[in-house]
Amino acid sequence: MFSFEPLWETMKRKGISQYDLLTGGIDKRTLDQLRHNRNITILTLAKICNIIQCTPNEVVRINLDSPTEAEKQ
C-alpha cells in the first residue's frame, strides 16, 4: 500500500500549499487520489517532485505489509 504522508510532511516543511500543486499542473482529481493514498503515475510523481523540489522518498512511502488497492479487489 502506498502512503503519501511524506508528501504532506514535505509540503508543510517547505511551506508549499495544495494550491501550489494545482498551479504547478497537478489537477484536483490527482490531489484527491493523493489524499486517499491511491495510485498515481510515475510521470505525476516526477511532476510533484519537480514542483516541490524533492525526491520521490519525500513524496511516497511503500508499506509492503499492506495490500495494494488492486490486491484488495
GROMACS .gro file of N, CA and C in nm:
model
  219
    1MET      N    1   0.085  -0.118   0.000
    1MET     CA    2   0.000   0.000   0.000
    1MET      C    3   0.089   0.124   0.000
    2PHE      N    4   0.049   0.221  -0.073
    2PHE     CA    5   0.122   0.347  -0.079
    2PHE      C    6   0.070   0.444   0.025
    3SER      N    7   0.160   0.521   0.082
    3SER     CA    8   0.122   0.629   0.173
    3SER      C    9   0.187   0.757   0.123
    4PHE      N   10   0.105   0.860   0.106
    4PHE     CA   11   0.156   0.989   0.064
    4PHE      C   12   0.175   1.083   0.182
    5GLU      N   13   0.179   1.027   0.302
    5GLU     CA   14   0.205   1.106   0.422
    5GLU      C   15   0.336   1.186   0.410
    6PRO      N   16   0.443   1.126   0.353
    6PRO     CA   17   0.567   1.205   0.338
    6PRO      C   18   0.547   1.331   0.253
    7LEU      N   19   0.456   1.325   0.154
    7LEU     CA   20   0.428   1.443   0.072
    7LEU      C   21   0.377   1.557   0.158
    8TRP      N   22   0.277   1.529   0.241
    8TRP     CA   23   0.217   1.635   0.323
    8TRP      C   24   0.318   1.690   0.423
    9GLU      N   25   0.403   1.602   0.476
    9GLU     CA   26   0.507   1.647   0.569
    9GLU      C   27   0.609   1.736   0.497
   10THR      N   28   0.649   1.695   0.377
   10THR     CA   29   0.746   1.772   0.298
   10THR      C   30   0.687   1.907   0.260
   11MET      N   31   0.562   1.908   0.217
   11MET     CA   32   0.498   2.034   0.180
   11MET      C   33   0.491   2.129   0.299
   12LYS      N   34   0.454   2.076   0.415
   12LYS     CA   35   0.445   2.159   0.535
   12LYS      C   36   0.583   2.216   0.570
   13ARG      N   37   0.684   2.131   0.565
   13ARG     CA   38   0.820   2.173   0.599
   13ARG      C   39   0.871   2.281   0.503
   14LYS      N   40   0.832   2.272   0.376
   14LYS     CA   41   0.879   2.367   0.276
   14LYS      C   42   0.785   2.486   0.255
   15GLY      N   43   0.672   2.485   0.326
   15GLY     CA   44   0.576   2.595   0.312
   15GLY      C   45   0.504   2.596   0.178
   16ILE      N   46   0.476   2.478   0.125
   16ILE     CA   47   0.409   2.464  -0.004
   16ILE      C   48   0.265   2.419   0.021
   17SER      N   49   0.171   2.483  -0.049
   17SER     CA   50   0.029   2.451  -0.030
   17SER      C   51  -0.023   2.363  -0.142
   18GLN      N   52  -0.143   2.310  -0.123
   18GLN     CA   53  -0.208   2.234  -0.228
   18GLN      C   54  -0.235   2.324  -0.348
   19TYR      N   55  -0.262   2.451  -0.323
   19TYR     CA   56  -0.281   2.547  -0.431
   19TYR      C   57  -0.156   2.555  -0.518
   20ASP      N   58  -0.039   2.548  -0.456
   20ASP     CA   59   0.086   2.549  -0.532
   20ASP      C   60   0.094   2.428  -0.625
   21LEU      N   61   0.047   2.313  -0.579
   21LEU     CA   62   0.044   2.195  -0.665
   21LEU      C   63  -0.052   2.215  -0.782
   22LEU      N   64  -0.169   2.272  -0.751
   22LEU     CA   65  -0.268   2.297  -0.856
   22LEU      C   66  -0.213   2.392  -0.963
   23THR      N   67  -0.150   2.500  -0.920
   23THR     CA   68  -0.096   2.596  -1.016
   23THR      C   69   0.027   2.541  -1.086
   24GLY      N   70   0.088   2.437  -1.030
   24GLY     CA   71   0.204   2.373  -1.092
   24GLY      C   72   0.166   2.266  -1.193
   25GLY      N   73   0.036   2.236  -1.204
   25GLY     CA   74  -0.008   2.139  -1.304
   25GLY      C   75  -0.067   2.011  -1.250
   26ILE      N   76  -0.082   1.999  -1.121
   26ILE     CA   77  -0.147   1.881  -1.061
   26ILE      C   78  -0.296   1.912  -1.051
   27ASP      N   79  -0.379   1.825  -1.109
   27ASP     CA   80  -0.522   1.855  -1.109
   27ASP      C   81  -0.591   1.810  -0.981
   28LYS      N   82  -0.717   1.854  -0.965
   28LYS     CA   83  -0.794   1.825  -0.843
   28LYS      C   84  -0.815   1.676  -0.824
   29ARG      N   85  -0.835   1.603  -0.932
   29ARG     CA   86  -0.856   1.458  -0.923
   29ARG      C   87  -0.731   1.390  -0.865
   30THR      N   88  -0.616   1.433  -0.911
   30THR     CA   89  -0.491   1.375  -0.860
   30THR      C   90  -0.471   1.410  -0.714
   31LEU      N   91  -0.504   1.532  -0.675
   31LEU     CA   92  -0.496   1.569  -0.533
   31LEU      C   93  -0.584   1.478  -0.449
   32ASP      N   94  -0.703   1.448  -0.500
   32ASP     CA   95  -0.793   1.358  -0.428
   32ASP      C   96  -0.731   1.218  -0.417
   33GLN      N   97  -0.668   1.171  -0.524
   33GLN     CA   98  -0.601   1.041  -0.519
   33GLN      C   99  -0.490   1.041  -0.414
   34LEU      N  100  -0.415   1.150  -0.407
   34LEU     CA  101  -0.308   1.160  -0.308
   34LEU      C  102  -0.364   1.160  -0.166
   35ARG      N  103  -0.472   1.232  -0.145
   35ARG     CA  104  -0.533   1.239  -0.011
   35ARG      C  105  -0.580   1.101   0.036
   36HIS      N  106  -0.622   1.018  -0.059
   36HIS     CA  107  -0.675   0.885  -0.025
   36HIS      C  108  -0.575   0.772  -0.050
   37ASN      N  109  -0.448   0.809  -0.068
   37ASN     CA  110  -0.341   0.709  -0.087
   37ASN      C  111  -0.368   0.613  -0.202
   38ARG      N  112  -0.422   0.667  -0.312
   38ARG     CA  113  -0.447   0.587  -0.431
   38ARG      C  114  -0.330   0.601  -0.528
   39ASN      N  115  -0.323   0.513  -0.625
   39ASN     CA  116  -0.213   0.511  -0.720
   39ASN      C  117  -0.205   0.638  -0.804
   40ILE      N  118  -0.082   0.679  -0.835
   40ILE     CA  119  -0.056   0.786  -0.930
   40ILE      C  120   0.050   0.734  -1.027
   41THR      N  121   0.066   0.802  -1.139
   41THR     CA  122   0.166   0.758  -1.236
   41THR      C  123   0.305   0.808  -1.195
   42ILE      N  124   0.405   0.746  -1.253
   42ILE     CA  125   0.543   0.789  -1.231
   42ILE      C  126   0.561   0.931  -1.285
   43LEU      N  127   0.495   0.963  -1.395
   43LEU     CA  128   0.503   1.099  -1.450
   43LEU      C  129   0.448   1.202  -1.352
   44THR      N  130   0.339   1.166  -1.285
   44THR     CA  131   0.281   1.256  -1.185
   44THR      C  132   0.376   1.271  -1.067
   45LEU      N  133   0.437   1.160  -1.025
   45LEU     CA  134   0.534   1.165  -0.916
   45LEU      C  135   0.650   1.257  -0.953
   46ALA      N  136   0.699   1.245  -1.076
   46ALA     CA  137   0.808   1.330  -1.122
   46ALA      C  138   0.766   1.477  -1.124
   47LYS      N  139   0.642   1.504  -1.166
   47LYS     CA  140   0.593   1.641  -1.171
   47LYS      C  141   0.585   1.700  -1.029
   48ILE      N  142   0.537   1.621  -0.935
   48ILE     CA  143   0.528   1.666  -0.795
   48ILE      C  144   0.668   1.696  -0.742
   49CYS      N  145   0.761   1.605  -0.767
   49CYS     CA  146   0.899   1.625  -0.722
   49CYS      C  147   0.958   1.753  -0.781
   50ASN      N  148   0.928   1.779  -0.907
   50ASN     CA  149   0.977   1.900  -0.973
   50ASN      C  150   0.915   2.025  -0.912
   51ILE      N  151   0.787   2.021  -0.884
   51ILE     CA  152   0.717   2.137  -0.828
   51ILE      C  153   0.772   2.171  -0.689
   52ILE      N  154   0.789   2.069  -0.605
   52ILE     CA  155   0.831   2.100  -0.467
   52ILE      C  156   0.980   2.077  -0.443
   53GLN      N  157   1.052   2.045  -0.553
   53GLN     CA  158   1.197   2.029  -0.546
   53GLN      C  159   1.239   1.929  -0.438
   54CYS      N  160   1.199   1.803  -0.460
   54CYS     CA  161   1.231   1.698  -0.363
   54CYS      C  162   1.253   1.567  -0.436
   55THR      N  163   1.282   1.463  -0.363
   55THR     CA  164   1.300   1.329  -0.418
   55THR      C  165   1.171   1.249  -0.398
   56PRO      N  166   1.153   1.139  -0.472
   56PRO     CA  167   1.035   1.055  -0.453
   56PRO      C  168   1.018   1.004  -0.309
   57ASN      N  169   1.127   0.983  -0.238
   57ASN     CA  170   1.118   0.937  -0.099
   57ASN      C  171   1.052   1.042  -0.009
   58GLU      N  172   1.053   1.166  -0.052
   58GLU     CA  173   0.989   1.272   0.025
   58GLU      C  174   0.842   1.289  -0.015
   59VAL      N  175   0.795   1.205  -0.107
   59VAL     CA  176   0.656   1.211  -0.153
   59VAL      C  177   0.577   1.087  -0.114
   60VAL      N  178   0.636   0.971  -0.130
   60VAL     CA  179   0.562   0.847  -0.111
   60VAL      C  180   0.643   0.747  -0.029
   61ARG      N  181   0.569   0.670   0.049
   61ARG     CA  182   0.629   0.559   0.125
   61ARG      C  183   0.550   0.434   0.085
   62ILE      N  184   0.620   0.325   0.064
   62ILE     CA  185   0.555   0.200   0.029
   62ILE      C  186   0.555   0.110   0.152
   63ASN      N  187   0.435   0.073   0.195
   63ASN     CA  188   0.419  -0.017   0.309
   63ASN      C  189   0.399  -0.158   0.254
   64LEU      N  190   0.503  -0.238   0.258
   64LEU     CA  191   0.498  -0.371   0.200
   64LEU      C  192   0.405  -0.466   0.274
   65ASP      N  193   0.374  -0.437   0.398
   65ASP     CA  194   0.286  -0.523   0.476
   65ASP      C  195   0.138  -0.505   0.445
   66SER      N  196   0.104  -0.393   0.379
   66SER     CA  197  -0.036  -0.363   0.347
   66SER      C  198  -0.064  -0.396   0.202
   67PRO      N  199  -0.183  -0.451   0.173
   67PRO     CA  200  -0.217  -0.483   0.034
   67PRO      C  201  -0.243  -0.356  -0.047
   68THR      N  202  -0.216  -0.362  -0.178
   68THR     CA  203  -0.246  -0.250  -0.264
   68THR      C  204  -0.395  -0.251  -0.297
   69GLU      N  205  -0.444  -0.144  -0.358
   69GLU     CA  206  -0.584  -0.138  -0.396
   69GLU      C  207  -0.617  -0.251  -0.493
   70ALA      N  208  -0.527  -0.279  -0.588
   70ALA     CA  209  -0.551  -0.386  -0.685
   70ALA      C  210  -0.559  -0.523  -0.617
   71GLU      N  211  -0.478  -0.545  -0.515
   71GLU     CA  212  -0.480  -0.673  -0.444
   71GLU      C  213  -0.605  -0.691  -0.361
   72LYS      N  214  -0.668  -0.581  -0.320
   72LYS     CA  215  -0.791  -0.590  -0.241
   72LYS      C  216  -0.909  -0.633  -0.325
   73GLN      N  217  -0.903  -0.608  -0.455
   73GLN     CA  218  -1.019  -0.636  -0.542
   73GLN      C  219  -1.019  -0.776  -0.592
   0.00000   0.00000   0.00000
